[in-house]
PDB file of C-alpha atoms in Angstrom:
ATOM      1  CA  UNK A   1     202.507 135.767  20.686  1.00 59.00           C
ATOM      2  CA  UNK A   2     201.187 137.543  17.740  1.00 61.00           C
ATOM      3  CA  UNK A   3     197.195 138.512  17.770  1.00 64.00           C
ATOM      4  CA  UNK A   4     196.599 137.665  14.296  1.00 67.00           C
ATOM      5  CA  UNK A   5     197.503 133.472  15.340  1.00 67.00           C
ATOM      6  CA  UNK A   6     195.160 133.667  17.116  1.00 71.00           C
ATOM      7  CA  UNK A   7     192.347 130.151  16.609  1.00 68.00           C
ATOM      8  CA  UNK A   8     189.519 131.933  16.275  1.00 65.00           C
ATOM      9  CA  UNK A   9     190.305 134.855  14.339  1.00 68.00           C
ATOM     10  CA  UNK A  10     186.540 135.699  13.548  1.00 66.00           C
ATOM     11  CA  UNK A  11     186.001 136.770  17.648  1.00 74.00           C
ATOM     12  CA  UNK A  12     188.116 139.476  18.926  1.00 77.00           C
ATOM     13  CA  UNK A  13     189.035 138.970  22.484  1.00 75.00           C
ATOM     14  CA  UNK A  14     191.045 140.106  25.080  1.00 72.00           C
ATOM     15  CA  UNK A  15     192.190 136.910  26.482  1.00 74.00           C
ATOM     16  CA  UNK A  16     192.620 134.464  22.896  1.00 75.00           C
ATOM     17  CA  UNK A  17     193.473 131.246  22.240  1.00 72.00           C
ATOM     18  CA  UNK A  18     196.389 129.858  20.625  1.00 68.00           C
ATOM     19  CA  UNK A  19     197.160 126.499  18.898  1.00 66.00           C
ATOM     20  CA  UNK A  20     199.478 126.734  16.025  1.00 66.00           C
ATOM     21  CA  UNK A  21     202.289 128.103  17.842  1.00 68.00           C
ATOM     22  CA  UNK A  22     201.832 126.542  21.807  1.00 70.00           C
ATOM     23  CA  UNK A  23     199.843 123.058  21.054  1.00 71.00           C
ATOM     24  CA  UNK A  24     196.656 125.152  23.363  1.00 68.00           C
ATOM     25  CA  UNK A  25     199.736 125.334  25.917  1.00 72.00           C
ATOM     26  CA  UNK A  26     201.065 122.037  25.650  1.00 79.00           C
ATOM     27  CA  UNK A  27     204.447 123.217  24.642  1.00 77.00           C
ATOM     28  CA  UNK A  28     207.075 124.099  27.240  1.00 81.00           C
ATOM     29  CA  UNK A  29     209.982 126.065  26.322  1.00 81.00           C
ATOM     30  CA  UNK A  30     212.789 125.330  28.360  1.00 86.00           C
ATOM     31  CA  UNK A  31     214.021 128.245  30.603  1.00 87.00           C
ATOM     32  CA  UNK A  32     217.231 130.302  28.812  1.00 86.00           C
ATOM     33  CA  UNK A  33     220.172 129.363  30.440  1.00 87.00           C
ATOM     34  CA  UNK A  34     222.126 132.268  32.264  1.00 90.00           C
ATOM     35  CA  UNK A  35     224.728 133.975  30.200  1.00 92.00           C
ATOM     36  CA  UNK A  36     228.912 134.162  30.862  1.00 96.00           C
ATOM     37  CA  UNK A  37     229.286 136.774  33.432  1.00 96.00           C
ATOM     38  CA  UNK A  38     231.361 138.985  30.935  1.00 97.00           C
ATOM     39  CA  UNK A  39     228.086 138.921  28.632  1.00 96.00           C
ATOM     40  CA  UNK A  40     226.092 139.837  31.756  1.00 96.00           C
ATOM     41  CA  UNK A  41     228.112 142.628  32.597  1.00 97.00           C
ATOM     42  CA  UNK A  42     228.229 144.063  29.086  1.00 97.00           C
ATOM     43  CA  UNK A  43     224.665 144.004  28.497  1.00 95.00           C
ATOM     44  CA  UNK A  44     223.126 145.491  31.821  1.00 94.00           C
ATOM     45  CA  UNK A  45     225.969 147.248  33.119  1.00 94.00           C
ATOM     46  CA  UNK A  46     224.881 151.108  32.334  1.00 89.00           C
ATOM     47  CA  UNK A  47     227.842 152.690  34.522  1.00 94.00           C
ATOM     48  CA  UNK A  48     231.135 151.232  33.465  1.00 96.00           C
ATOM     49  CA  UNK A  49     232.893 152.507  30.560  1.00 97.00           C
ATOM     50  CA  UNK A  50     232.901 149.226  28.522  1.00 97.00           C
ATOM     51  CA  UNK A  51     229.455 148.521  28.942  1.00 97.00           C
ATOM     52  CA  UNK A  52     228.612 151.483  27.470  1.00 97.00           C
ATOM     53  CA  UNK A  53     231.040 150.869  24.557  1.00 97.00           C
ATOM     54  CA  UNK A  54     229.563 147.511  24.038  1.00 97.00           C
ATOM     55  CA  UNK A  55     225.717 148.902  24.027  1.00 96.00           C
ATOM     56  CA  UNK A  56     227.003 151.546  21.427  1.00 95.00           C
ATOM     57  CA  UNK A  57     228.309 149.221  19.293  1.00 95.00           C
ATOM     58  CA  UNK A  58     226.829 145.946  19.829  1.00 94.00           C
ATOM     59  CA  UNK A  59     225.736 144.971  15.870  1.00 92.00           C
ATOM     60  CA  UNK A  60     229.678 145.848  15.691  1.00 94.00           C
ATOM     61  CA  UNK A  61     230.668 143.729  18.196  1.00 97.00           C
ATOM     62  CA  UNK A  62     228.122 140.967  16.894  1.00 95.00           C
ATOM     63  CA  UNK A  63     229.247 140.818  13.106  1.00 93.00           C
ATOM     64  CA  UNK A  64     232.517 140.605  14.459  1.00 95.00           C
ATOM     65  CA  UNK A  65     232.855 137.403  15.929  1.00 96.00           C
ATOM     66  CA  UNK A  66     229.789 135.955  12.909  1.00 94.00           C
ATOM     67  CA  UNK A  67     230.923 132.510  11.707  1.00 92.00           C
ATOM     68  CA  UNK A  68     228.837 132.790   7.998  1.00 90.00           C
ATOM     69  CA  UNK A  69     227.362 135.317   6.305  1.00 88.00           C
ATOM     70  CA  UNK A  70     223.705 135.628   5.386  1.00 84.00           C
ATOM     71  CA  UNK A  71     222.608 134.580   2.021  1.00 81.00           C
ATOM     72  CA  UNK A  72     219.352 136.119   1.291  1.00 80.00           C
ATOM     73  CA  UNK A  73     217.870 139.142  -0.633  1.00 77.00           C
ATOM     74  CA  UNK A  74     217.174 142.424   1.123  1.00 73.00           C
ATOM     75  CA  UNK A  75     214.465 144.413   0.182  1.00 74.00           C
ATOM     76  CA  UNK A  76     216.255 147.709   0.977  1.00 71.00           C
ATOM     77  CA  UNK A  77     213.457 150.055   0.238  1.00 74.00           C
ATOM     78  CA  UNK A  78     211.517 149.380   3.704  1.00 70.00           C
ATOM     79  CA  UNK A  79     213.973 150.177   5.679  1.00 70.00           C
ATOM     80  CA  UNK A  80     213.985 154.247   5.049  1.00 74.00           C
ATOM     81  CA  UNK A  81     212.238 157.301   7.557  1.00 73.00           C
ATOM     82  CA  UNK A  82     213.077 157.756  11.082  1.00 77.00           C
ATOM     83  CA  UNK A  83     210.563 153.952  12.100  1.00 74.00           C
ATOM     84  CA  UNK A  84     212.606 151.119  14.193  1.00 76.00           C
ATOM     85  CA  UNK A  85     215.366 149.345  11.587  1.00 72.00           C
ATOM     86  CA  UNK A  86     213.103 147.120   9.402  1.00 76.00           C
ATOM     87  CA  UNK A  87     214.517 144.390   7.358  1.00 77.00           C
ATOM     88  CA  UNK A  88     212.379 142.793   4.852  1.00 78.00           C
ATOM     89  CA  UNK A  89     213.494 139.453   3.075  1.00 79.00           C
ATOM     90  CA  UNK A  90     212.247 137.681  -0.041  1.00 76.00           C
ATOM     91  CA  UNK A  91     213.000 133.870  -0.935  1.00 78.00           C
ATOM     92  CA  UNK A  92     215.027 131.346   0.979  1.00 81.00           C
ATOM     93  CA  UNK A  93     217.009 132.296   3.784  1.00 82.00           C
ATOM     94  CA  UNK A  94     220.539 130.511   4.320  1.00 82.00           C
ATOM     95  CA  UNK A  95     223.798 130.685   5.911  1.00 83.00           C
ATOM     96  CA  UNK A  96     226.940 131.030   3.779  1.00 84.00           C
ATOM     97  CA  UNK A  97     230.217 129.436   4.631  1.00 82.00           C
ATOM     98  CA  UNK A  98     232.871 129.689   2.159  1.00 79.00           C
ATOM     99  CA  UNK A  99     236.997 128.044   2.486  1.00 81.00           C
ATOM    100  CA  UNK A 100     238.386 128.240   5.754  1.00 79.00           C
ATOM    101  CA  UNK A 101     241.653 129.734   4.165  1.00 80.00           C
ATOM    102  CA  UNK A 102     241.111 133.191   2.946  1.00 86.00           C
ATOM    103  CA  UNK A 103     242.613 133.605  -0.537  1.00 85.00           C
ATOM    104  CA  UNK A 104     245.838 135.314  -1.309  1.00 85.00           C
ATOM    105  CA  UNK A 105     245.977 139.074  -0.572  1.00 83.00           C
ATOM    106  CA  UNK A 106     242.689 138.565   0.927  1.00 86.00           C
ATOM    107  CA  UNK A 107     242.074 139.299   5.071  1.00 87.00           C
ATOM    108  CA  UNK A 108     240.128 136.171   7.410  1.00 90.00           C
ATOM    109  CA  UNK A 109     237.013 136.899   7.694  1.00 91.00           C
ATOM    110  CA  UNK A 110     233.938 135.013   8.926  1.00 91.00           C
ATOM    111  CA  UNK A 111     235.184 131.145   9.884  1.00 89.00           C
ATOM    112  CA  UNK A 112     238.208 132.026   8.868  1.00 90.00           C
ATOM    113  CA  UNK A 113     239.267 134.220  11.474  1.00 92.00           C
ATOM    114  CA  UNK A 114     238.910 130.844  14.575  1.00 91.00           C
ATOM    115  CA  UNK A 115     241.404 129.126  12.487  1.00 89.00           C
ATOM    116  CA  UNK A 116     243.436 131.045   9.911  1.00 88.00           C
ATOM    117  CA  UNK A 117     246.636 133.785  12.088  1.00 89.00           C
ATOM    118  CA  UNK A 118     245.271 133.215  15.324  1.00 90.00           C
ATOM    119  CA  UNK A 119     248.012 135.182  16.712  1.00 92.00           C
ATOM    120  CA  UNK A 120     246.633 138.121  15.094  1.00 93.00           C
ATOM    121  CA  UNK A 121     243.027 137.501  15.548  1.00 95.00           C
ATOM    122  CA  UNK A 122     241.915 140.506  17.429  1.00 96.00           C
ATOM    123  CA  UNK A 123     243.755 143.219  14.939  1.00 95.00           C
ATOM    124  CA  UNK A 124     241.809 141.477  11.896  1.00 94.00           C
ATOM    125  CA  UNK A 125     238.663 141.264  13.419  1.00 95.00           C
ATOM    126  CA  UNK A 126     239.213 145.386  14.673  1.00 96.00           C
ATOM    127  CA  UNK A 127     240.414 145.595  10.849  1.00 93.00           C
ATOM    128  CA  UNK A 128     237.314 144.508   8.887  1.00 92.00           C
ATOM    129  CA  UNK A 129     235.921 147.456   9.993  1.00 93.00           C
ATOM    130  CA  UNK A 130     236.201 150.501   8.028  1.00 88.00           C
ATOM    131  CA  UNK A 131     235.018 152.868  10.935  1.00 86.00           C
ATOM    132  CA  UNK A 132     237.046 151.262  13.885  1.00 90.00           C
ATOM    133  CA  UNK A 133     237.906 153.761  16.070  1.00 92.00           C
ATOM    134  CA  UNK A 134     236.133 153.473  18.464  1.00 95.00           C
ATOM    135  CA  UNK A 135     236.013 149.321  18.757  1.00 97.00           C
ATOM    136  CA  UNK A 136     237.374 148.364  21.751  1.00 97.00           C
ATOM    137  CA  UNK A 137     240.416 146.027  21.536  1.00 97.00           C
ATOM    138  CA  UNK A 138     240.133 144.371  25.149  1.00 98.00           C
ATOM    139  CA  UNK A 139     236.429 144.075  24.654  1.00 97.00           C
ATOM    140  CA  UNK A 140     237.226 141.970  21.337  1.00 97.00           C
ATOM    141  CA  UNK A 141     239.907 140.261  23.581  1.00 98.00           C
ATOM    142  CA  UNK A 142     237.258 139.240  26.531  1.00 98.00           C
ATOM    143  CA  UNK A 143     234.134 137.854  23.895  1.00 98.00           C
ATOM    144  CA  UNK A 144     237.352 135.840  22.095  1.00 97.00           C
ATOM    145  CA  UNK A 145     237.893 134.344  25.258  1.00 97.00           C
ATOM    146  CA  UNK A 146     234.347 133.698  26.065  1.00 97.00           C
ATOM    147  CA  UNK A 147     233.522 132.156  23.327  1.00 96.00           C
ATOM    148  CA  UNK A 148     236.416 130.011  22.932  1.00 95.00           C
ATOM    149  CA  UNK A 149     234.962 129.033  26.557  1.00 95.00           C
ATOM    150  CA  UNK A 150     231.085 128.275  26.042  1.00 95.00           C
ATOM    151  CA  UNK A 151     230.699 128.340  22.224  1.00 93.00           C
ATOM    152  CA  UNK A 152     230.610 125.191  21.017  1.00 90.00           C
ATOM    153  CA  UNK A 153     231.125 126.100  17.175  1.00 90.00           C
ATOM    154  CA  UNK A 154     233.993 128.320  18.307  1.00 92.00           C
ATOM    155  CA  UNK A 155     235.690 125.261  20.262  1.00 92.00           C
ATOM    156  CA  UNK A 156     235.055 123.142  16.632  1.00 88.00           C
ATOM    157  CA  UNK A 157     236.560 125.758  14.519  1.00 88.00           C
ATOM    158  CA  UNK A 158     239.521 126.125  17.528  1.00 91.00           C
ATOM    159  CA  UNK A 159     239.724 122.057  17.125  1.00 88.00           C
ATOM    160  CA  UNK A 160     240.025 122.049  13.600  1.00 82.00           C
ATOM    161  CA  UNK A 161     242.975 125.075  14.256  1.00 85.00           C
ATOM    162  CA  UNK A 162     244.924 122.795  16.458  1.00 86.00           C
ATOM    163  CA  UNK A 163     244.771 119.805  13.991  1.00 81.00           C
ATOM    164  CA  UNK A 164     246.118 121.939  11.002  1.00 77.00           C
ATOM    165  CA  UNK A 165     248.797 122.717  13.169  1.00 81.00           C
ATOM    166  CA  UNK A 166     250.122 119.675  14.321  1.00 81.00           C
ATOM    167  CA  UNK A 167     249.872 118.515  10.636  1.00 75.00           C
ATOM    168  CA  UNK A 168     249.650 121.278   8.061  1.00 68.00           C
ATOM    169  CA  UNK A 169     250.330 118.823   4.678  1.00 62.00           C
ATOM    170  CA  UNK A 170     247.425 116.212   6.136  1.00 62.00           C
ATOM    171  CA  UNK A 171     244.506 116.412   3.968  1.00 64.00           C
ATOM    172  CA  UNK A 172     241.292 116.160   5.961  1.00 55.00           C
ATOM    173  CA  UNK A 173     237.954 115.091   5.326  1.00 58.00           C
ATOM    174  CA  UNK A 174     234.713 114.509   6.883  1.00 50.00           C
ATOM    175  CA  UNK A 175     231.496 113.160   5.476  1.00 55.00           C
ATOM    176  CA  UNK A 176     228.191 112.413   7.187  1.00 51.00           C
ATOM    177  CA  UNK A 177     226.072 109.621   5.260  1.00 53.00           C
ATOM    178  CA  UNK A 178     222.739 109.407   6.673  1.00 52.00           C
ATOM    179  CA  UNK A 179     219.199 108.882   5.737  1.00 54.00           C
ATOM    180  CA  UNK A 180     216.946 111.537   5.406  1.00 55.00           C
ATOM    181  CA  UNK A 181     213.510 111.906   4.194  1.00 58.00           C
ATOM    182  CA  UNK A 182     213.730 116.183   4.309  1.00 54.00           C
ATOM    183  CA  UNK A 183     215.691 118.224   1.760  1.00 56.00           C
ATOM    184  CA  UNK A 184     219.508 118.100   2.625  1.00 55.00           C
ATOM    185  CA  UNK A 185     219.716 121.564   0.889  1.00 54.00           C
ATOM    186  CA  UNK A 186     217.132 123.297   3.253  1.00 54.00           C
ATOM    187  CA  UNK A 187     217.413 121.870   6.688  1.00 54.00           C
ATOM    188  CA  UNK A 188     220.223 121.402   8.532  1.00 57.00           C
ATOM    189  CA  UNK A 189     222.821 119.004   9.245  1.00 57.00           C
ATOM    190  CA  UNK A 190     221.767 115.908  10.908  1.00 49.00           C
ATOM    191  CA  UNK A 191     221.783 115.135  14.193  1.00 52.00           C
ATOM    192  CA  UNK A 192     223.710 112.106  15.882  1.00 49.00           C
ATOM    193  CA  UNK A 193     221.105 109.573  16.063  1.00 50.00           C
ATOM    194  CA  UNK A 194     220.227 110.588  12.021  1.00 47.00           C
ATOM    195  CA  UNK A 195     224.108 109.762  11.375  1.00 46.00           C
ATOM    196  CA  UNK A 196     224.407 106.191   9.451  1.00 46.00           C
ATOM    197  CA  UNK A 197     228.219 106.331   9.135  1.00 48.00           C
ATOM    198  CA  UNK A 198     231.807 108.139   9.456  1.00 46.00           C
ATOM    199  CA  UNK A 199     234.115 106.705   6.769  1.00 47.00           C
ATOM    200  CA  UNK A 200     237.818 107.387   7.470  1.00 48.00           C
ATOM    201  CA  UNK A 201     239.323 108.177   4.160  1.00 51.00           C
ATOM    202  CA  UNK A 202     238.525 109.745   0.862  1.00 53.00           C
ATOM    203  CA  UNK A 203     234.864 107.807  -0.262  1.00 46.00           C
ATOM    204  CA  UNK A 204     235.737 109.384  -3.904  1.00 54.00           C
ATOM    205  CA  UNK A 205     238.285 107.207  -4.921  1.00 51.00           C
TER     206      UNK A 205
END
């Protein structure tokens, strides 16, 4: 918790209260699940050769398998000296998501890469990386596999894969209509019980 939320910020304590943040305790946070075993491995592992590669390069190894790309504006000027990385944003903060086809000449990236020449997916994910040299392709290999396990956006994208395949010429689309009394273009989608209807078909004409 962060001193300065504290409730009474006038008294400087040792042992303060909280209420903006907890509810004065009343909020439980449910306990974090246990991660894949390959995750656990790479991430406390210190003796085996691709735990180590994975510590070295885990913002790498992170990008790599992103499904958007931020949309926000960087205010690059903190971020300088030999301090902890510091990343300073200004404005609204959002997630970017572009066609799930990449455009001619252009590599997957992103979404693109659960759906679009899956049966190259590891050398263009190694290949959106200028300095690559040292990424580890069975690494790359393992999280794909992982993911396409326990991720449930991964298995969504992988769904969607599957589909085009069985019927490349079929065009698909899916609208939610719901009701919503927040801004559709600042939260997110909405969940189940917010859903009013699936319409089967193109509502546009």
């Amino acid at each position: 918790m962060w001193y300065q939320e504290r409730k009474n910020k006038r008294k400087h304590s040792v042992t303060p209260q909280f209420q903006q943040c907890c509810h004065g305790g009343k909020a439980e946070l449910p306990l974090l699940e246990q991660p894949p075993e390959l995750l656990q491995h790479l991430l406390f592992n210190n003796v085996s050769e691709d735990s180590k590669n994975y510590q070295a390069l885990t913002r790498i190894y992170n990008s790599m398998f992103a499904f958007t790309s931020p949309g926000m504006k960087f205010d690059e000027r903190k971020n300088v000296g030999r301090g902890p990385p510091t990343i300073r944003i200004q404005g609204q903060v959002c997630h970017r998501i572009g066609s799930m086809l990449p455009q001619d000449g252009e590599h997957p990236k992103f979404a693109q890469l659960y759906i679009y020449d899956t049966e190259n997916e590891i050398k263009n994910r190694i290949h959106n990386f200028r300095d690559n040299k040292e990424i580890d392709a069975n690494i790359v290999r393992k999280l794909k596999t992982m993911l396409d396990t326990h991720n449930v956006h991964a298995k969504a994208f992988r769904m969607a894969r599957d589909t085009l395949k069985k019927n490349p010429f079929q065009d698909l689309k899916l609208k939610l209509i719901s009701e919503r009394t927040t801004d559709g273009r600042i939260y997110n989608k909405p969940t189940v019980s917010e859903v009013a209807a699936l319409i089967v078909g193109d509502i546009d004409s």
